[in-house]
Short mmCIF file of C-alpha atoms and ligand atoms in Angstrom, two decimals:
data_model
loop_
_atom_site.label_atom_id
_atom_site.label_comp_id
_atom_site.label_asym_id
_atom_site.label_seq_id
_atom_site.Cartn_x
_atom_site.Cartn_y
_atom_site.Cartn_z
CA MET A 743 -6.64 -25.32 16.07
CA SER A 744 -7.60 -21.80 14.99
CA ARG A 745 -7.09 -20.69 11.41
CA LEU A 746 -6.98 -17.17 10.03
CA ARG A 747 -8.96 -16.21 6.98
CA VAL A 748 -7.47 -13.45 4.84
CA ALA A 749 -9.44 -11.72 2.08
CA ILE A 750 -7.56 -10.41 -0.95
CA GLN A 751 -8.69 -9.05 -4.32
CA LYS A 752 -9.42 -11.84 -6.79
CA SER A 753 -8.45 -10.02 -9.93
CA GLY A 754 -7.43 -6.41 -10.27
CA ARG A 755 -4.70 -3.93 -9.49
CA LEU A 756 -3.98 -5.27 -5.98
CA SER A 757 -4.24 -9.03 -6.62
CA GLU A 758 -0.73 -9.93 -7.68
CA ARG A 759 1.10 -7.80 -5.10
CA SER A 760 -1.19 -9.02 -2.28
CA LEU A 761 -0.60 -12.66 -3.17
CA ASP A 762 3.15 -12.19 -3.64
CA LEU A 763 3.39 -10.54 -0.25
CA LEU A 764 1.69 -13.47 1.48
CA LYS A 765 3.73 -16.03 -0.46
CA ASN A 766 6.91 -14.20 0.52
CA CYS A 767 5.80 -14.65 4.14
CA GLY A 768 6.25 -18.36 3.53
CA LEU A 769 2.57 -19.17 2.99
CA GLN A 770 1.62 -21.83 0.48
CA PHE A 771 -1.88 -22.62 -0.65
CA ALA A 772 -3.90 -25.46 -2.14
CA ARG A 773 -6.32 -23.85 -4.59
CA SER A 774 -9.95 -24.92 -4.58
CA LYS A 775 -11.72 -25.71 -7.87
CA ASP A 776 -13.74 -22.49 -7.87
CA LYS A 777 -10.51 -20.63 -7.02
CA LEU A 778 -12.30 -18.49 -4.44
CA PHE A 779 -11.00 -20.29 -1.37
CA TRP A 780 -7.34 -21.27 -1.04
CA TYR A 781 -6.39 -23.54 1.85
CA GLY A 782 -3.13 -22.69 3.66
CA LYS A 783 -0.89 -25.74 3.59
CA ASP A 784 1.86 -25.29 6.20
CA PHE A 785 0.66 -22.25 8.11
CA PRO A 786 -2.99 -22.00 9.31
CA VAL A 787 -3.88 -19.08 7.08
CA ASP A 788 -6.52 -19.48 4.34
CA LEU A 789 -7.33 -17.07 1.55
CA LEU A 790 -10.63 -15.82 0.24
CA LEU A 791 -10.40 -14.25 -3.21
CA VAL A 792 -13.15 -11.67 -3.72
CA ARG A 793 -13.96 -8.29 -5.26
CA ASP A 794 -12.09 -5.54 -3.45
CA ASP A 795 -15.31 -3.75 -2.45
CA ASP A 796 -16.40 -6.82 -0.48
CA ILE A 797 -13.22 -7.03 1.63
CA PRO A 798 -14.11 -4.42 4.29
CA ARG A 799 -17.65 -5.80 4.48
CA LEU A 800 -16.37 -9.35 5.02
CA LEU A 801 -14.15 -8.06 7.82
CA LEU A 802 -16.93 -6.08 9.49
CA ASP A 803 -19.29 -9.07 9.25
CA GLY A 804 -16.70 -11.37 10.86
CA VAL A 805 -16.37 -13.62 7.78
CA CYS A 806 -12.64 -12.86 7.48
CA ASP A 807 -10.02 -11.94 10.08
CA LEU A 808 -7.68 -9.96 7.85
CA GLY A 809 -7.99 -8.23 4.50
CA ILE A 810 -5.74 -6.42 2.04
CA VAL A 811 -7.55 -3.53 0.40
CA GLY A 812 -7.07 0.09 -0.67
CA GLU A 813 -7.55 2.66 2.09
CA ASN A 814 -10.05 4.35 -0.24
CA ILE A 815 -12.38 1.32 -0.15
CA ALA A 816 -11.94 0.69 3.58
CA SER A 817 -12.84 4.31 4.36
CA GLU A 818 -15.78 4.34 1.95
CA VAL A 819 -17.29 1.20 3.50
CA MET A 820 -16.75 2.42 7.09
CA LEU A 821 -18.64 5.61 6.24
CA GLU A 822 -21.34 3.66 4.35
CA ARG A 823 -21.84 1.36 7.36
CA ASN A 824 -21.60 4.29 9.74
CA VAL A 825 -19.01 2.42 11.83
CA GLY A 826 -16.47 5.24 11.97
CA ASP A 827 -13.39 3.32 12.97
CA GLY A 828 -14.81 -0.24 12.70
CA LEU A 829 -11.67 -1.46 10.97
CA ARG A 830 -8.12 -1.34 12.25
CA CYS A 831 -5.34 -0.57 9.78
CA LEU A 832 -2.50 -2.87 10.87
CA ARG A 833 0.05 -1.99 8.20
CA LYS A 834 0.22 0.18 5.11
CA LEU A 835 1.76 -2.03 2.45
CA GLY A 836 3.54 0.39 0.12
CA PHE A 837 1.77 -0.50 -3.13
CA GLY A 838 -1.51 0.45 -4.85
CA HIS A 839 -0.74 4.13 -4.36
CA CYS A 840 -3.32 6.56 -5.75
CA HIS A 841 -5.33 9.55 -4.60
CA LEU A 842 -8.96 10.59 -4.71
CA SER A 843 -9.17 13.93 -6.45
CA ILE A 844 -11.77 16.44 -7.45
CA ALA A 845 -11.43 17.20 -11.16
CA VAL A 846 -13.24 19.73 -13.33
CA PRO A 847 -13.47 20.33 -17.10
CA GLU A 848 -10.25 22.01 -18.33
CA ASP A 849 -12.14 25.01 -19.70
CA LYS A 850 -14.12 25.75 -16.50
CA ASP A 851 -12.98 28.74 -14.50
CA ILE A 852 -12.88 26.97 -11.13
CA ILE A 853 -9.88 27.41 -8.86
CA ASP A 854 -10.91 25.67 -5.64
CA SER A 855 -13.49 23.29 -4.30
CA SER A 856 -15.46 26.01 -2.48
CA GLN A 857 -16.80 27.02 -5.92
CA LEU A 858 -18.45 23.60 -6.19
CA GLU A 859 -21.10 24.46 -3.55
CA GLY A 860 -24.45 23.09 -4.77
CA LYS A 861 -22.86 21.52 -7.86
CA ARG A 862 -23.27 17.94 -9.05
CA ILE A 863 -20.25 15.64 -8.49
CA ALA A 864 -20.03 12.22 -10.16
CA THR A 865 -18.13 9.57 -8.20
CA SER A 866 -17.79 5.90 -7.29
CA TYR A 867 -16.90 7.05 -3.75
CA PRO A 868 -20.08 8.85 -2.66
CA GLU A 869 -19.61 8.61 1.11
CA LEU A 870 -15.94 9.54 1.16
CA THR A 871 -16.44 12.42 -1.28
CA ARG A 872 -19.43 13.82 0.62
CA TYR A 873 -17.63 13.49 3.96
CA LEU A 874 -14.38 15.10 2.80
CA LEU A 875 -16.08 17.98 0.97
CA GLU A 876 -18.38 18.65 3.93
CA GLU A 877 -15.30 18.75 6.16
CA LYS A 878 -14.15 21.63 3.95
CA GLY A 879 -17.58 23.23 4.37
CA VAL A 880 -18.68 22.49 0.78
CA LYS A 881 -22.14 20.94 0.26
CA THR A 882 -22.59 19.25 -3.11
CA GLU A 883 -25.05 16.98 -4.88
CA ILE A 884 -23.40 13.55 -5.16
CA PHE A 885 -24.15 11.53 -8.27
CA GLU A 886 -23.03 7.91 -7.77
CA LEU A 887 -21.61 5.98 -10.74
CA SER A 888 -20.01 2.55 -10.58
CA GLY A 889 -17.58 3.24 -13.44
CA SER A 890 -16.58 5.59 -16.27
CA VAL A 891 -16.89 8.51 -13.91
CA GLU A 892 -14.51 10.58 -16.05
CA ILE A 893 -16.99 10.94 -18.91
CA ALA A 894 -19.81 12.36 -16.76
CA PRO A 895 -18.90 16.06 -17.27
CA SER A 896 -18.68 15.76 -21.07
CA LEU A 897 -22.06 13.98 -21.10
CA GLY A 898 -23.47 16.89 -19.14
CA THR A 899 -24.51 14.71 -16.21
CA ALA A 900 -22.11 16.29 -13.69
CA ASP A 901 -20.20 19.54 -13.12
CA ALA A 902 -17.15 17.82 -11.65
CA ILE A 903 -15.93 14.39 -10.65
CA SER A 904 -14.26 12.82 -7.64
CA ASP A 905 -12.18 9.87 -8.82
CA LEU A 906 -9.01 7.93 -8.16
CA VAL A 907 -5.93 9.20 -9.95
CA SER A 908 -2.53 7.61 -10.27
CA THR A 909 -0.72 8.94 -13.35
CA GLY A 910 -3.35 11.52 -14.35
CA THR A 911 -3.57 10.10 -17.90
CA THR A 912 -7.29 9.34 -17.66
CA LEU A 913 -8.07 12.89 -16.52
CA ARG A 914 -6.02 14.44 -19.34
CA ALA A 915 -7.56 12.14 -21.95
CA ASN A 916 -10.99 13.36 -20.86
CA HIS A 917 -10.04 17.06 -20.78
CA LEU A 918 -10.32 17.22 -17.02
CA ARG A 919 -8.11 19.22 -14.68
CA GLU A 920 -7.17 17.97 -11.20
CA LEU A 921 -8.45 20.61 -8.80
CA GLU A 922 -7.71 19.15 -5.37
CA VAL A 923 -6.47 15.92 -3.86
CA ILE A 924 -8.94 15.04 -1.10
CA PHE A 925 -7.62 11.61 -0.01
CA GLU A 926 -4.33 9.73 -0.32
CA SER A 927 -4.52 5.96 -0.55
CA GLN A 928 -2.45 2.78 -0.75
CA ALA A 929 -3.08 -0.89 -0.10
CA ALA A 930 -3.19 -1.77 3.59
CA LEU A 931 -3.76 -4.76 5.85
CA TYR A 932 -6.90 -4.44 7.96
CA SER A 933 -8.56 -6.35 10.77
CA ARG A 934 -11.85 -5.75 12.56
CA LYS A 935 -11.67 -3.66 15.73
CA GLY A 936 -12.48 -5.33 19.01
CA GLU A 937 -11.55 -8.45 20.93
CA ILE A 938 -9.71 -11.16 19.02
CA PRO A 939 -9.44 -14.64 20.63
CA GLY A 940 -5.95 -15.28 22.05
CA ASP A 941 -4.92 -18.03 19.62
CA LYS A 942 -5.98 -15.98 16.57
CA GLN A 943 -4.22 -12.94 18.00
CA GLN A 944 -1.00 -14.97 18.29
CA LEU A 945 -1.30 -16.14 14.69
CA MET A 946 -1.93 -12.56 13.54
CA GLU A 947 1.15 -11.37 15.39
CA ARG A 948 3.29 -14.10 13.79
CA LEU A 949 1.99 -13.20 10.35
CA LEU A 950 2.52 -9.48 10.97
CA ALA A 951 6.12 -10.04 12.10
CA ARG A 952 6.81 -11.99 8.88
CA LEU A 953 5.07 -9.32 6.83
CA GLU A 954 7.16 -6.62 8.45
CA GLY A 955 10.27 -8.67 7.65
CA VAL A 956 9.26 -9.07 4.00
CA ILE A 957 8.52 -5.36 3.61
CA GLN A 958 11.75 -4.31 5.32
CA ALA A 959 13.78 -6.87 3.33
CA SER A 960 12.32 -5.64 0.03
CA LYS A 961 13.48 -2.11 0.90
CA SER A 962 16.90 -3.17 2.16
CA LYS A 963 20.25 -4.02 0.59
CA TYR A 964 23.26 -5.71 2.13
CA VAL A 965 26.42 -3.77 1.30
CA MET A 966 29.96 -5.11 1.69
CA LEU A 967 33.09 -3.09 1.00
CA HIS A 968 36.72 -2.51 1.93
CA ALA A 969 37.89 0.92 3.06
CA PRO A 970 40.80 2.65 4.82
CA ARG A 971 40.27 2.48 8.60
CA GLU A 972 40.30 6.29 8.85
CA ALA A 973 37.43 6.54 6.33
CA LEU A 974 35.00 4.59 8.56
CA GLU A 975 33.03 7.63 9.68
CA LYS A 976 32.67 9.01 6.14
CA VAL A 977 31.69 5.61 4.76
CA THR A 978 29.02 5.15 7.46
CA GLU A 979 27.58 8.58 6.66
CA LEU A 980 27.42 7.72 2.96
CA LEU A 981 25.65 4.37 3.40
CA PRO A 982 21.90 5.16 3.12
CA GLY A 983 19.83 4.20 6.17
CA VAL A 984 22.69 2.57 8.14
CA GLU A 985 23.31 3.07 11.84
CA HIS A 986 25.66 0.34 13.06
CA PRO A 987 27.77 -1.34 10.38
CA SER A 988 29.83 -4.46 11.19
CA ILE A 989 33.56 -3.79 10.98
CA MET A 990 36.20 -6.46 10.40
CA PRO A 991 39.98 -6.04 10.16
CA LEU A 992 41.62 -7.31 6.96
CA GLU A 993 44.68 -9.44 7.73
CA GLY A 994 48.00 -7.83 6.83
CA SER A 995 46.35 -4.58 5.71
CA ASP A 996 45.47 -1.21 7.20
CA ARG A 997 42.11 -1.44 5.44
CA ILE A 998 38.92 -2.79 7.03
CA ALA A 999 35.89 -4.68 5.70
CA ILE A 1000 32.55 -3.02 6.36
CA HIS A 1001 29.23 -4.89 6.12
CA ALA A 1002 25.90 -3.10 6.57
CA VAL A 1003 22.20 -3.45 5.91
CA CYS A 1004 21.03 -0.31 4.12
CA GLY A 1005 17.40 0.48 4.95
CA GLU A 1006 17.02 2.80 1.96
CA ALA A 1007 17.62 2.47 -1.80
CA VAL A 1008 21.27 2.26 -2.84
CA PHE A 1009 22.00 4.12 -6.08
CA TRP A 1010 25.10 4.26 -8.33
CA GLU A 1011 25.70 7.77 -6.94
CA HIS A 1012 26.13 6.26 -3.45
CA LEU A 1013 28.70 3.77 -4.76
CA GLU A 1014 30.61 6.51 -6.60
CA ALA A 1015 30.69 8.63 -3.46
CA LEU A 1016 31.97 5.63 -1.43
CA LYS A 1017 34.69 5.01 -4.00
CA ALA A 1018 35.70 8.66 -3.80
CA VAL A 1019 36.44 8.30 -0.04
CA GLY A 1020 38.62 5.24 -0.66
CA ALA A 1021 36.19 2.30 -0.64
CA SER A 1022 36.86 -0.66 -2.95
CA ALA A 1023 35.40 -4.12 -3.66
CA ILE A 1024 31.90 -2.71 -3.12
CA LEU A 1025 29.16 -5.34 -3.33
CA VAL A 1026 25.41 -4.68 -3.08
CA LEU A 1027 23.24 -7.73 -2.43
CA PRO A 1028 19.48 -8.19 -2.09
CA VAL A 1029 18.11 -9.17 1.33
CA GLU A 1030 15.72 -12.10 1.15
CA LYS A 1031 14.39 -12.39 4.69
CA MET A 1032 14.65 -10.30 7.83
CA LEU A 1033 13.31 -10.80 11.35
CA SER A 1034 14.00 -8.26 14.07
O1 PRT P 1409 -13.22 -6.14 -9.57
P1 PRT P 1409 -12.89 -5.36 -8.35
O2 PRT P 1409 -14.07 -4.64 -7.75
O3 PRT P 1409 -12.14 -6.21 -7.35
O4 PRT P 1409 -11.81 -4.29 -8.80
P2 PRT P 1409 -11.98 -2.74 -9.18
O5 PRT P 1409 -12.10 -2.65 -10.65
O6 PRT P 1409 -13.00 -2.08 -8.34
O7 PRT P 1409 -10.61 -2.16 -8.66
P3 PRT P 1409 -9.17 -2.02 -9.37
O8 PRT P 1409 -8.53 -3.36 -9.50
O9 PRT P 1409 -9.23 -1.16 -10.56
O10 PRT P 1409 -8.44 -1.16 -8.23
C1 PRT P 1409 -8.21 -1.72 -6.96
C2 PRT P 1409 -7.58 -0.64 -6.08
O11 PRT P 1409 -6.34 -0.21 -6.67
C3 PRT P 1409 -8.34 0.64 -5.90
O12 PRT P 1409 -9.38 0.55 -4.94
C4 PRT P 1409 -7.25 1.59 -5.44
O13 PRT P 1409 -7.03 1.42 -4.05
C5 PRT P 1409 -6.03 1.09 -6.19
N1 PRT P 1409 -5.65 1.94 -7.35
C6 PRT P 1409 -4.40 2.42 -7.58
C7 PRT P 1409 -6.43 2.36 -8.36
C8 PRT P 1409 -5.63 3.13 -9.21
N2 PRT P 1409 -4.38 3.16 -8.69
C9 PRT P 1409 -6.21 3.73 -10.40
N3 PRT P 1409 -5.51 4.40 -11.13
N4 PRT P 1409 -7.74 2.13 -8.66
C10 PRT P 1409 -8.26 2.65 -9.77
N5 PRT P 1409 -7.57 3.44 -10.64
C11 PRT P 1409 -8.31 3.93 -11.85
C12 PRT P 1409 -9.12 5.21 -11.58
O14 PRT P 1409 -10.40 4.90 -11.08
C13 PRT P 1409 -9.19 5.86 -12.96
O15 PRT P 1409 -10.22 5.32 -13.72
O16 PRT P 1409 -7.44 4.26 -12.90
C14 PRT P 1409 -7.88 5.44 -13.57
C15 PRT P 1409 -6.92 6.57 -13.37
O17 PRT P 1409 -5.61 6.14 -13.57
P4 PRT P 1409 -4.53 7.14 -14.20
O18 PRT P 1409 -3.24 6.41 -14.12
O19 PRT P 1409 -4.98 7.40 -15.61
O20 PRT P 1409 -4.54 8.39 -13.36
ZN1 ZN P 1410 -14.05 -2.79 -6.86
#
């Protein structure tokens, strides 16, 4: 029987969330001694734990069927391999958010990237940076560094940098100013483009449906409450991300019970607003699994 091989980051910012996501899909693994290959016990999905940069390459080379990696890395490798759209993004996963930005020394009088024409840009993302700046009509000299990109301007080895930013702390600590965001990124599930044998395709679809369920469930809350019958419309409007709530009469009362899955975050403000239109006994519960 066919098995799927999924590549995830071995150790780094995406590792824990990637593994949790797969475990929440009901996958369990027997770990190998070298910890690089984990055998899927009940579901025919095995894991390969590698450096994130290798994930798109393993997909393109046919070593793995699926991979979880930042869109930044997937795009960089596709450009590096000159395969344009060689990978298919199956699902953005909602974690690992960051952006690739051009940053310049705080004291430099630069207001947009067009002023970087002919300048030297340090980056760990040479292909993506060159491509995105050229799209804006700016030709630069790319200086590739594998790490510590943020210190290049103060060392005098570059005029600007193109680096990933999440909170901006690293830029500020190095007296750099974010000039322009050139690429938005998050972790995503990728496969290789092209024909996939039928049995593997079926497995992928099963896994994707579970993944969708896990992602939706993590965003959803199950809300139960009692309310006056005439407040039904107002209550439905106040429940975030709800279209069709279940409505049940309460014996011997003119109030009704309303149950609904909220597809968006439920805050205290929502509960206070519900109470103000007459709702009582409001319960908000987590949703563990969901399959549409
Ligand atoms: O060893 P391996 O090659 O697998 O890991 P790695 O060191 O190359 O990658 P890792 O674990 O650091 O990042 C994995 C992925 O997480 C990246 O490819 C991005 O998709 C995503 N990600 C999310 C980030 C960040 N946020 C991030 N802030 N990757 C890197 N950073 C770095 C950035 O390069 C800069 O040095 O954090 C610094 C900036 O952070 P702030 O918060 O100071 O702005
Ligand atoms: Zn890496």
